[in-house]
PDB file of C-alpha atoms in Angstrom:
ATOM      1  CA  ALA A   1       0.078   0.069   0.136  1.00 71.00           C
ATOM      2  CA  GLN A   2       1.130   3.467  -0.621  1.00 78.00           C
ATOM      3  CA  SER A   3       1.756   5.478   2.440  1.00 87.00           C
ATOM      4  CA  VAL A   4       3.372   8.768   3.621  1.00 92.00           C
ATOM      5  CA  ALA A   5       4.944   8.480   7.338  1.00 95.00           C
ATOM      6  CA  GLN A   6       5.643  11.616   9.562  1.00 95.00           C
ATOM      7  CA  PRO A   7       7.141  10.254  12.569  1.00 95.00           C
ATOM      8  CA  GLU A   8       6.854  13.433  14.534  1.00 94.00           C
ATOM      9  CA  ASP A   9       4.041  15.464  15.393  1.00 92.00           C
ATOM     10  CA  GLN A  10       6.286  18.381  16.514  1.00 94.00           C
ATOM     11  CA  VAL A  11       9.299  20.142  16.028  1.00 96.00           C
ATOM     12  CA  ASN A  12      10.732  22.216  18.767  1.00 96.00           C
ATOM     13  CA  VAL A  13      13.931  24.208  17.070  1.00 97.00           C
ATOM     14  CA  ALA A  14      15.623  27.394  18.535  1.00 97.00           C
ATOM     15  CA  GLU A  15      15.866  30.393  15.901  1.00 97.00           C
ATOM     16  CA  GLY A  16      18.982  30.287  14.302  1.00 97.00           C
ATOM     17  CA  ASN A  17      19.328  26.694  14.313  1.00 97.00           C
ATOM     18  CA  PRO A  18      19.137  23.776  11.688  1.00 97.00           C
ATOM     19  CA  LEU A  19      15.685  21.971  11.153  1.00 96.00           C
ATOM     20  CA  THR A  20      14.744  18.820   9.969  1.00 97.00           C
ATOM     21  CA  VAL A  21      11.458  17.788   9.238  1.00 97.00           C
ATOM     22  CA  LYS A  22      11.047  13.711   8.555  1.00 97.00           C
ATOM     23  CA  CYS A  23       9.301  12.067   5.801  1.00 97.00           C
ATOM     24  CA  THR A  24       9.445   8.704   4.403  1.00 96.00           C
ATOM     25  CA  TYR A  25       7.172   7.100   1.720  1.00 94.00           C
ATOM     26  CA  SER A  26       6.012   3.735   0.564  1.00 91.00           C
ATOM     27  CA  VAL A  27       4.867   3.813  -3.077  1.00 84.00           C
ATOM     28  CA  SER A  28       5.700   1.499  -6.320  1.00 79.00           C
ATOM     29  CA  GLY A  29       7.370   2.657  -9.140  1.00 79.00           C
ATOM     30  CA  ASN A  30       9.149   6.225  -9.185  1.00 80.00           C
ATOM     31  CA  PRO A  31       7.534   8.990  -6.817  1.00 86.00           C
ATOM     32  CA  TYR A  32       7.095  12.469  -7.150  1.00 89.00           C
ATOM     33  CA  LEU A  33       8.062  13.922  -3.685  1.00 92.00           C
ATOM     34  CA  PHE A  34       6.568  16.827  -2.145  1.00 93.00           C
ATOM     35  CA  TRP A  35       6.515  19.465   0.612  1.00 95.00           C
ATOM     36  CA  TYR A  36       4.023  22.273   1.596  1.00 93.00           C
ATOM     37  CA  VAL A  37       3.250  24.461   4.528  1.00 92.00           C
ATOM     38  CA  GLN A  38       0.218  25.700   6.011  1.00 87.00           C
ATOM     39  CA  TYR A  39       0.155  28.894   8.205  1.00 85.00           C
ATOM     40  CA  PRO A  40      -2.838  29.047  10.445  1.00 78.00           C
ATOM     41  CA  ASN A  41      -6.125  29.278   8.844  1.00 71.00           C
ATOM     42  CA  ARG A  42      -4.769  29.147   5.271  1.00 77.00           C
ATOM     43  CA  GLY A  43      -4.410  27.033   2.190  1.00 80.00           C
ATOM     44  CA  LEU A  44      -1.362  24.858   1.942  1.00 85.00           C
ATOM     45  CA  GLN A  45       1.729  26.600   0.078  1.00 89.00           C
ATOM     46  CA  PHE A  46       3.902  24.686  -1.677  1.00 89.00           C
ATOM     47  CA  LEU A  47       7.492  24.688  -0.786  1.00 93.00           C
ATOM     48  CA  LEU A  48       9.623  22.093  -3.015  1.00 94.00           C
ATOM     49  CA  LYS A  49       9.228  18.700  -5.590  1.00 91.00           C
ATOM     50  CA  TYR A  50      11.770  16.183  -6.101  1.00 92.00           C
ATOM     51  CA  ILE A  51      10.908  14.797  -9.674  1.00 87.00           C
ATOM     52  CA  THR A  52      14.264  13.778 -10.903  1.00 86.00           C
ATOM     53  CA  GLY A  53      18.140  14.722 -10.891  1.00 88.00           C
ATOM     54  CA  ASP A  54      20.011  16.122  -8.174  1.00 91.00           C
ATOM     55  CA  ASN A  55      18.923  14.476  -4.685  1.00 93.00           C
ATOM     56  CA  LEU A  56      19.427  17.826  -2.759  1.00 95.00           C
ATOM     57  CA  VAL A  57      16.423  20.451  -3.806  1.00 95.00           C
ATOM     58  CA  LYS A  58      15.752  23.669  -3.268  1.00 95.00           C
ATOM     59  CA  GLY A  59      12.793  25.380  -2.246  1.00 93.00           C
ATOM     60  CA  SER A  60      10.853  28.683  -1.071  1.00 89.00           C
ATOM     61  CA  TYR A  61      12.131  30.636   1.968  1.00 90.00           C
ATOM     62  CA  GLY A  62      15.632  28.750   2.429  1.00 94.00           C
ATOM     63  CA  PHE A  63      14.055  25.360   2.430  1.00 96.00           C
ATOM     64  CA  GLU A  64      15.400  22.347   0.819  1.00 97.00           C
ATOM     65  CA  ALA A  65      14.934  18.432   0.924  1.00 97.00           C
ATOM     66  CA  GLU A  66      17.036  15.943   0.639  1.00 96.00           C
ATOM     67  CA  PHE A  67      16.000  12.345  -1.441  1.00 95.00           C
ATOM     68  CA  ASN A  68      17.024   9.481  -0.393  1.00 95.00           C
ATOM     69  CA  LYS A  69      15.926   6.258  -2.153  1.00 92.00           C
ATOM     70  CA  SER A  70      17.603   3.889  -0.315  1.00 93.00           C
ATOM     71  CA  GLN A  71      15.545   5.124   3.021  1.00 95.00           C
ATOM     72  CA  THR A  72      12.894   5.688   0.837  1.00 94.00           C
ATOM     73  CA  SER A  73      12.840   9.473   2.513  1.00 96.00           C
ATOM     74  CA  PHE A  74      12.365  13.251   1.801  1.00 97.00           C
ATOM     75  CA  HIS A  75      13.583  15.218   4.780  1.00 98.00           C
ATOM     76  CA  LEU A  76      12.866  18.825   4.814  1.00 98.00           C
ATOM     77  CA  LYS A  77      15.665  20.846   5.955  1.00 97.00           C
ATOM     78  CA  LYS A  78      16.486  24.522   6.634  1.00 97.00           C
ATOM     79  CA  PRO A  79      20.148  25.326   7.724  1.00 96.00           C
ATOM     80  CA  SER A  80      18.865  28.148  10.104  1.00 96.00           C
ATOM     81  CA  ALA A  81      15.380  28.393  11.264  1.00 96.00           C
ATOM     82  CA  LEU A  82      13.340  31.743  11.522  1.00 95.00           C
ATOM     83  CA  VAL A  83      10.294  32.232  13.789  1.00 94.00           C
ATOM     84  CA  SER A  84       8.597  32.895  10.712  1.00 92.00           C
ATOM     85  CA  ASP A  85       9.229  29.330   9.966  1.00 93.00           C
ATOM     86  CA  SER A  86       6.810  28.298  12.318  1.00 94.00           C
ATOM     87  CA  ALA A  87       4.313  26.253  10.207  1.00 93.00           C
ATOM     88  CA  LEU A  88       2.210  22.927   9.807  1.00 92.00           C
ATOM     89  CA  SER A  89       4.308  20.967   7.367  1.00 94.00           C
ATOM     90  CA  PHE A  90       3.009  18.559   5.041  1.00 93.00           C
ATOM     91  CA  CYS A  91       4.991  15.549   2.669  1.00 94.00           C
ATOM     92  CA  ALA A  92       2.979  14.388   0.344  1.00 91.00           C
ATOM     93  CA  VAL A  93       4.050  11.603  -2.700  1.00 89.00           C
ATOM     94  CA  ARG A  94       2.426  10.990  -5.732  1.00 82.00           C
ATOM     95  CA  GLN A  95       2.617   8.054  -7.801  1.00 70.00           C
ATOM     96  CA  TYR A  96       4.515   8.207 -11.344  1.00 64.00           C
ATOM     97  CA  ASN A  97       1.912   5.630 -13.630  1.00 59.00           C
ATOM     98  CA  ALA A  98       0.417   6.019 -17.120  1.00 41.00           C
ATOM     99  CA  GLY A  99      -2.828   6.466 -15.766  1.00 50.00           C
ATOM    100  CA  ASN A 100      -4.794   9.485 -14.323  1.00 48.00           C
ATOM    101  CA  ASN A 101      -4.495   8.739 -11.423  1.00 51.00           C
ATOM    102  CA  ARG A 102      -2.981  12.246 -10.084  1.00 57.00           C
ATOM    103  CA  LYS A 103      -4.191  11.763  -6.358  1.00 68.00           C
ATOM    104  CA  LEU A 104      -1.530  13.239  -3.357  1.00 78.00           C
ATOM    105  CA  ILE A 105      -0.772  10.586  -0.913  1.00 83.00           C
ATOM    106  CA  TRP A 106       0.008  13.149   2.276  1.00 86.00           C
ATOM    107  CA  GLY A 107       1.440  12.608   5.705  1.00 89.00           C
ATOM    108  CA  LEU A 108      -0.158  13.193   8.782  1.00 87.00           C
ATOM    109  CA  GLY A 109       1.425  16.559   9.022  1.00 91.00           C
ATOM    110  CA  THR A 110       4.477  17.977  11.635  1.00 94.00           C
ATOM    111  CA  SER A 111       3.844  20.667  13.456  1.00 93.00           C
ATOM    112  CA  LEU A 112       7.142  22.984  13.269  1.00 94.00           C
ATOM    113  CA  ALA A 113       7.657  25.498  15.911  1.00 95.00           C
ATOM    114  CA  VAL A 114      10.755  27.582  16.351  1.00 95.00           C
ATOM    115  CA  ASN A 115      10.966  29.719  19.381  1.00 94.00           C
ATOM    116  CA  PRO A 116      12.833  32.974  19.609  1.00 93.00           C
TER     117      PRO A 116
ATOM    118  CA  ALA B   1       0.205  35.830 -10.694  1.00 60.00           C
ATOM    119  CA  ALA B   2      -3.074  34.708 -10.341  1.00 72.00           C
ATOM    120  CA  GLY B   3      -3.962  31.876  -7.964  1.00 89.00           C
ATOM    121  CA  VAL B   4      -6.820  29.742  -7.050  1.00 93.00           C
ATOM    122  CA  ILE B   5      -9.734  31.534  -5.974  1.00 94.00           C
ATOM    123  CA  GLN B   6     -12.336  29.897  -3.662  1.00 96.00           C
ATOM    124  CA  SER B   7     -15.613  31.354  -2.683  1.00 95.00           C
ATOM    125  CA  PRO B   8     -17.277  32.114  -0.074  1.00 95.00           C
ATOM    126  CA  ARG B   9     -13.907  32.085   2.785  1.00 92.00           C
ATOM    127  CA  HIS B  10     -16.603  31.220   5.546  1.00 93.00           C
ATOM    128  CA  LEU B  11     -20.207  29.460   5.603  1.00 94.00           C
ATOM    129  CA  ILE B  12     -21.977  28.799   8.201  1.00 94.00           C
ATOM    130  CA  LYS B  13     -24.825  26.059   7.927  1.00 95.00           C
ATOM    131  CA  GLU B  14     -27.929  24.490  10.190  1.00 95.00           C
ATOM    132  CA  LYS B  15     -27.771  20.387  10.209  1.00 95.00           C
ATOM    133  CA  ARG B  16     -29.510  19.000   6.685  1.00 96.00           C
ATOM    134  CA  GLU B  17     -29.115  22.669   5.020  1.00 96.00           C
ATOM    135  CA  THR B  18     -27.268  22.269   1.653  1.00 97.00           C
ATOM    136  CA  ALA B  19     -23.977  23.957   0.960  1.00 97.00           C
ATOM    137  CA  THR B  20     -21.858  25.114  -2.438  1.00 97.00           C
ATOM    138  CA  LEU B  21     -18.225  25.726  -2.600  1.00 98.00           C
ATOM    139  CA  LYS B  22     -16.883  27.100  -5.870  1.00 97.00           C
ATOM    140  CA  CYS B  23     -13.483  27.065  -6.554  1.00 97.00           C
ATOM    141  CA  TYR B  24     -11.383  29.039  -9.677  1.00 96.00           C
ATOM    142  CA  PRO B  25      -8.165  27.146 -10.548  1.00 93.00           C
ATOM    143  CA  ILE B  26      -5.544  28.860 -11.901  1.00 91.00           C
ATOM    144  CA  PRO B  27      -5.644  29.878 -15.634  1.00 88.00           C
ATOM    145  CA  ARG B  28      -4.872  27.176 -18.242  1.00 83.00           C
ATOM    146  CA  HIS B  29      -4.556  24.824 -15.310  1.00 86.00           C
ATOM    147  CA  ASP B  30      -7.047  21.670 -16.545  1.00 82.00           C
ATOM    148  CA  THR B  31      -6.911  19.482 -12.913  1.00 87.00           C
ATOM    149  CA  VAL B  32      -8.864  20.937  -9.730  1.00 92.00           C
ATOM    150  CA  TYR B  33      -8.502  18.923  -6.567  1.00 92.00           C
ATOM    151  CA  TRP B  34     -11.172  19.002  -3.614  1.00 95.00           C
ATOM    152  CA  TYR B  35      -9.810  18.121  -0.289  1.00 93.00           C
ATOM    153  CA  GLN B  36     -11.535  18.328   3.031  1.00 94.00           C
ATOM    154  CA  GLN B  37      -9.173  18.888   6.281  1.00 91.00           C
ATOM    155  CA  GLY B  38     -10.643  18.308  10.038  1.00 88.00           C
ATOM    156  CA  PRO B  39      -9.170  20.460  13.027  1.00 82.00           C
ATOM    157  CA  GLY B  40      -5.601  19.414  13.195  1.00 78.00           C
ATOM    158  CA  GLN B  41      -5.835  16.688  10.226  1.00 82.00           C
ATOM    159  CA  ASP B  42      -4.110  16.443   7.362  1.00 82.00           C
ATOM    160  CA  PRO B  43      -5.978  16.498   3.895  1.00 87.00           C
ATOM    161  CA  GLN B  44      -8.876  14.222   2.801  1.00 89.00           C
ATOM    162  CA  PHE B  45      -8.970  13.873  -0.669  1.00 88.00           C
ATOM    163  CA  LEU B  46     -12.486  14.309  -1.724  1.00 93.00           C
ATOM    164  CA  ILE B  47     -12.503  14.401  -5.839  1.00 93.00           C
ATOM    165  CA  SER B  48     -10.570  15.405  -8.950  1.00 91.00           C
ATOM    166  CA  PHE B  49     -11.228  16.525 -12.000  1.00 91.00           C
ATOM    167  CA  TYR B  50      -9.793  16.744 -15.389  1.00 87.00           C
ATOM    168  CA  GLU B  51     -10.659  18.559 -18.642  1.00 86.00           C
ATOM    169  CA  LYS B  52     -13.786  18.747 -16.671  1.00 88.00           C
ATOM    170  CA  MET B  53     -14.484  15.009 -16.165  1.00 90.00           C
ATOM    171  CA  GLN B  54     -14.270  13.312 -12.703  1.00 90.00           C
ATOM    172  CA  SER B  55     -10.832  11.428 -12.899  1.00 85.00           C
ATOM    173  CA  ASP B  56     -10.686  10.578  -9.199  1.00 84.00           C
ATOM    174  CA  LYS B  57     -12.771   9.645  -6.127  1.00 87.00           C
ATOM    175  CA  GLY B  58     -11.380   9.841  -2.493  1.00 87.00           C
ATOM    176  CA  SER B  59     -13.521   9.759   0.505  1.00 87.00           C
ATOM    177  CA  ILE B  60     -16.265  12.042  -0.580  1.00 92.00           C
ATOM    178  CA  PRO B  61     -19.436  10.994   0.812  1.00 94.00           C
ATOM    179  CA  ASP B  62     -22.412  10.205  -1.249  1.00 95.00           C
ATOM    180  CA  ARG B  63     -24.072  13.254  -0.090  1.00 96.00           C
ATOM    181  CA  PHE B  64     -21.608  15.929  -1.754  1.00 97.00           C
ATOM    182  CA  SER B  65     -21.721  15.960  -5.266  1.00 96.00           C
ATOM    183  CA  ALA B  66     -18.715  18.193  -7.154  1.00 96.00           C
ATOM    184  CA  GLN B  67     -18.416  18.854 -11.089  1.00 95.00           C
ATOM    185  CA  GLN B  68     -16.102  20.998 -13.120  1.00 95.00           C
ATOM    186  CA  PHE B  69     -17.348  23.632 -16.239  1.00 94.00           C
ATOM    187  CA  SER B  70     -16.756  24.762 -19.849  1.00 92.00           C
ATOM    188  CA  ASP B  71     -14.426  27.446 -17.984  1.00 91.00           C
ATOM    189  CA  TYR B  72     -12.879  25.000 -15.783  1.00 91.00           C
ATOM    190  CA  HIS B  73     -14.334  26.450 -12.313  1.00 94.00           C
ATOM    191  CA  SER B  74     -15.390  23.694 -10.027  1.00 96.00           C
ATOM    192  CA  GLU B  75     -18.455  23.753  -7.676  1.00 97.00           C
ATOM    193  CA  LEU B  76     -18.961  21.058  -4.610  1.00 97.00           C
ATOM    194  CA  ASN B  77     -22.227  20.932  -3.575  1.00 97.00           C
ATOM    195  CA  MET B  78     -23.020  19.133   0.107  1.00 97.00           C
ATOM    196  CA  SER B  79     -26.398  18.441   0.984  1.00 96.00           C
ATOM    197  CA  SER B  80     -28.311  16.759   4.103  1.00 97.00           C
ATOM    198  CA  LEU B  81     -25.187  18.659   6.058  1.00 97.00           C
ATOM    199  CA  GLU B  82     -24.207  16.677   8.877  1.00 96.00           C
ATOM    200  CA  LEU B  83     -22.165  18.216  12.134  1.00 95.00           C
ATOM    201  CA  GLY B  84     -19.110  16.216  11.113  1.00 94.00           C
ATOM    202  CA  ASP B  85     -19.279  17.999   7.910  1.00 96.00           C
ATOM    203  CA  SER B  86     -17.275  21.391   9.539  1.00 95.00           C
ATOM    204  CA  ALA B  87     -14.546  21.760   7.677  1.00 95.00           C
ATOM    205  CA  LEU B  88     -11.841  23.649   6.324  1.00 93.00           C
ATOM    206  CA  TYR B  89     -12.538  22.703   2.536  1.00 96.00           C
ATOM    207  CA  PHE B  90      -9.469  23.433   0.166  1.00 94.00           C
ATOM    208  CA  CYS B  91      -9.828  22.990  -4.047  1.00 94.00           C
ATOM    209  CA  ALA B  92      -6.167  22.705  -6.176  1.00 92.00           C
ATOM    210  CA  SER B  93      -5.590  23.272  -9.082  1.00 90.00           C
ATOM    211  CA  ARG B  94      -2.594  21.803 -11.791  1.00 85.00           C
ATOM    212  CA  GLY B  95      -1.144  22.574 -14.988  1.00 74.00           C
ATOM    213  CA  GLN B  96      -0.426  20.097 -17.790  1.00 68.00           C
ATOM    214  CA  GLY B  97       2.508  17.262 -17.090  1.00 63.00           C
ATOM    215  CA  ARG B  98       2.789  14.631 -14.890  1.00 55.00           C
ATOM    216  CA  ALA B  99       4.870  16.478 -12.319  1.00 65.00           C
ATOM    217  CA  GLY B 100       3.288  19.556 -12.043  1.00 71.00           C
ATOM    218  CA  GLU B 101       2.458  20.710  -7.907  1.00 81.00           C
ATOM    219  CA  LEU B 102      -0.404  21.761  -6.670  1.00 85.00           C
ATOM    220  CA  PHE B 103      -1.666  25.179  -6.204  1.00 88.00           C
ATOM    221  CA  PHE B 104      -4.204  25.722  -3.438  1.00 90.00           C
ATOM    222  CA  GLY B 105      -6.744  28.117  -2.766  1.00 92.00           C
ATOM    223  CA  GLU B 106      -7.225  29.585   1.017  1.00 90.00           C
ATOM    224  CA  GLY B 107     -10.091  27.431   1.423  1.00 92.00           C
ATOM    225  CA  SER B 108     -13.184  27.773   2.404  1.00 95.00           C
ATOM    226  CA  ARG B 109     -14.702  27.202   6.117  1.00 94.00           C
ATOM    227  CA  LEU B 110     -17.855  25.644   6.585  1.00 96.00           C
ATOM    228  CA  THR B 111     -19.471  25.356  10.137  1.00 94.00           C
ATOM    229  CA  VAL B 112     -22.576  23.681  10.368  1.00 95.00           C
ATOM    230  CA  LEU B 113     -24.262  24.143  13.759  1.00 94.00           C
TER     231      LEU B 113
END
C-alpha cells in the first residue's frame, strides 16, 4: 500500500538553529515527492518537489529537502530557522504512472515551532 | 500571478441544509482537486476533475457531489449537512504535465451548527 509517514507530531527548534522534518514514503515505482506548509487558517503553500535529478532540492523560503532512495526518505531541512517558519508542514507523494491517477498521498503533518 | 480562488471563504449552515463551494483554478490549469481538512488533520482527498471529467474519487460522501464546468471552475455541492462536515475545504489546481505541483486556494471554512 502506498503511504507517507511523518514520524514527528512536532519539531521544536530555536531560531538560528538548523531544522529537520522527517518524511518517509512507500510507493511502487518512481515517486514524485512534495513538501507543503500551512499557516493557521491558510491554504497549503508549495515549498519544493523532487521529480528526478539532484537528490538535494532547494525550495522556497530557504528550505531544502534531500531525497534518499535507499532509505525512501525525503526530509525537509533548513540551515537556520526563523520564527516565521513556524507552521504545519506536510509531506506528500504521488505515484508515477501512465494513468489518470493524479492523487497525492499526504503525511499526517508535523507542527514546526521555531522559538525566539 | 493569479492564484486559485475559492468562495465563500466562510460559510455557516444548519444541520440538514445544503451548501455550495466554488473554486476558480489558475488559468490554463486543467485539473482541479477538492480536499477536506478537519481541525488538526491532514487533508483528505475528496474528488478530482481533469478536463471537466471526474478523474479520481476519494472519501467523498454520497451526500456530496461536484462538477467542473466548461470554464474549468468547479463546484462542490453538499447536501443534508451534518455536524461532522464542519471543516476547511480546499480546492487545488494543477497545470499540464505529470510532475506539476498543486496550487491551493485559501480554503472555504464550513461550520455546521
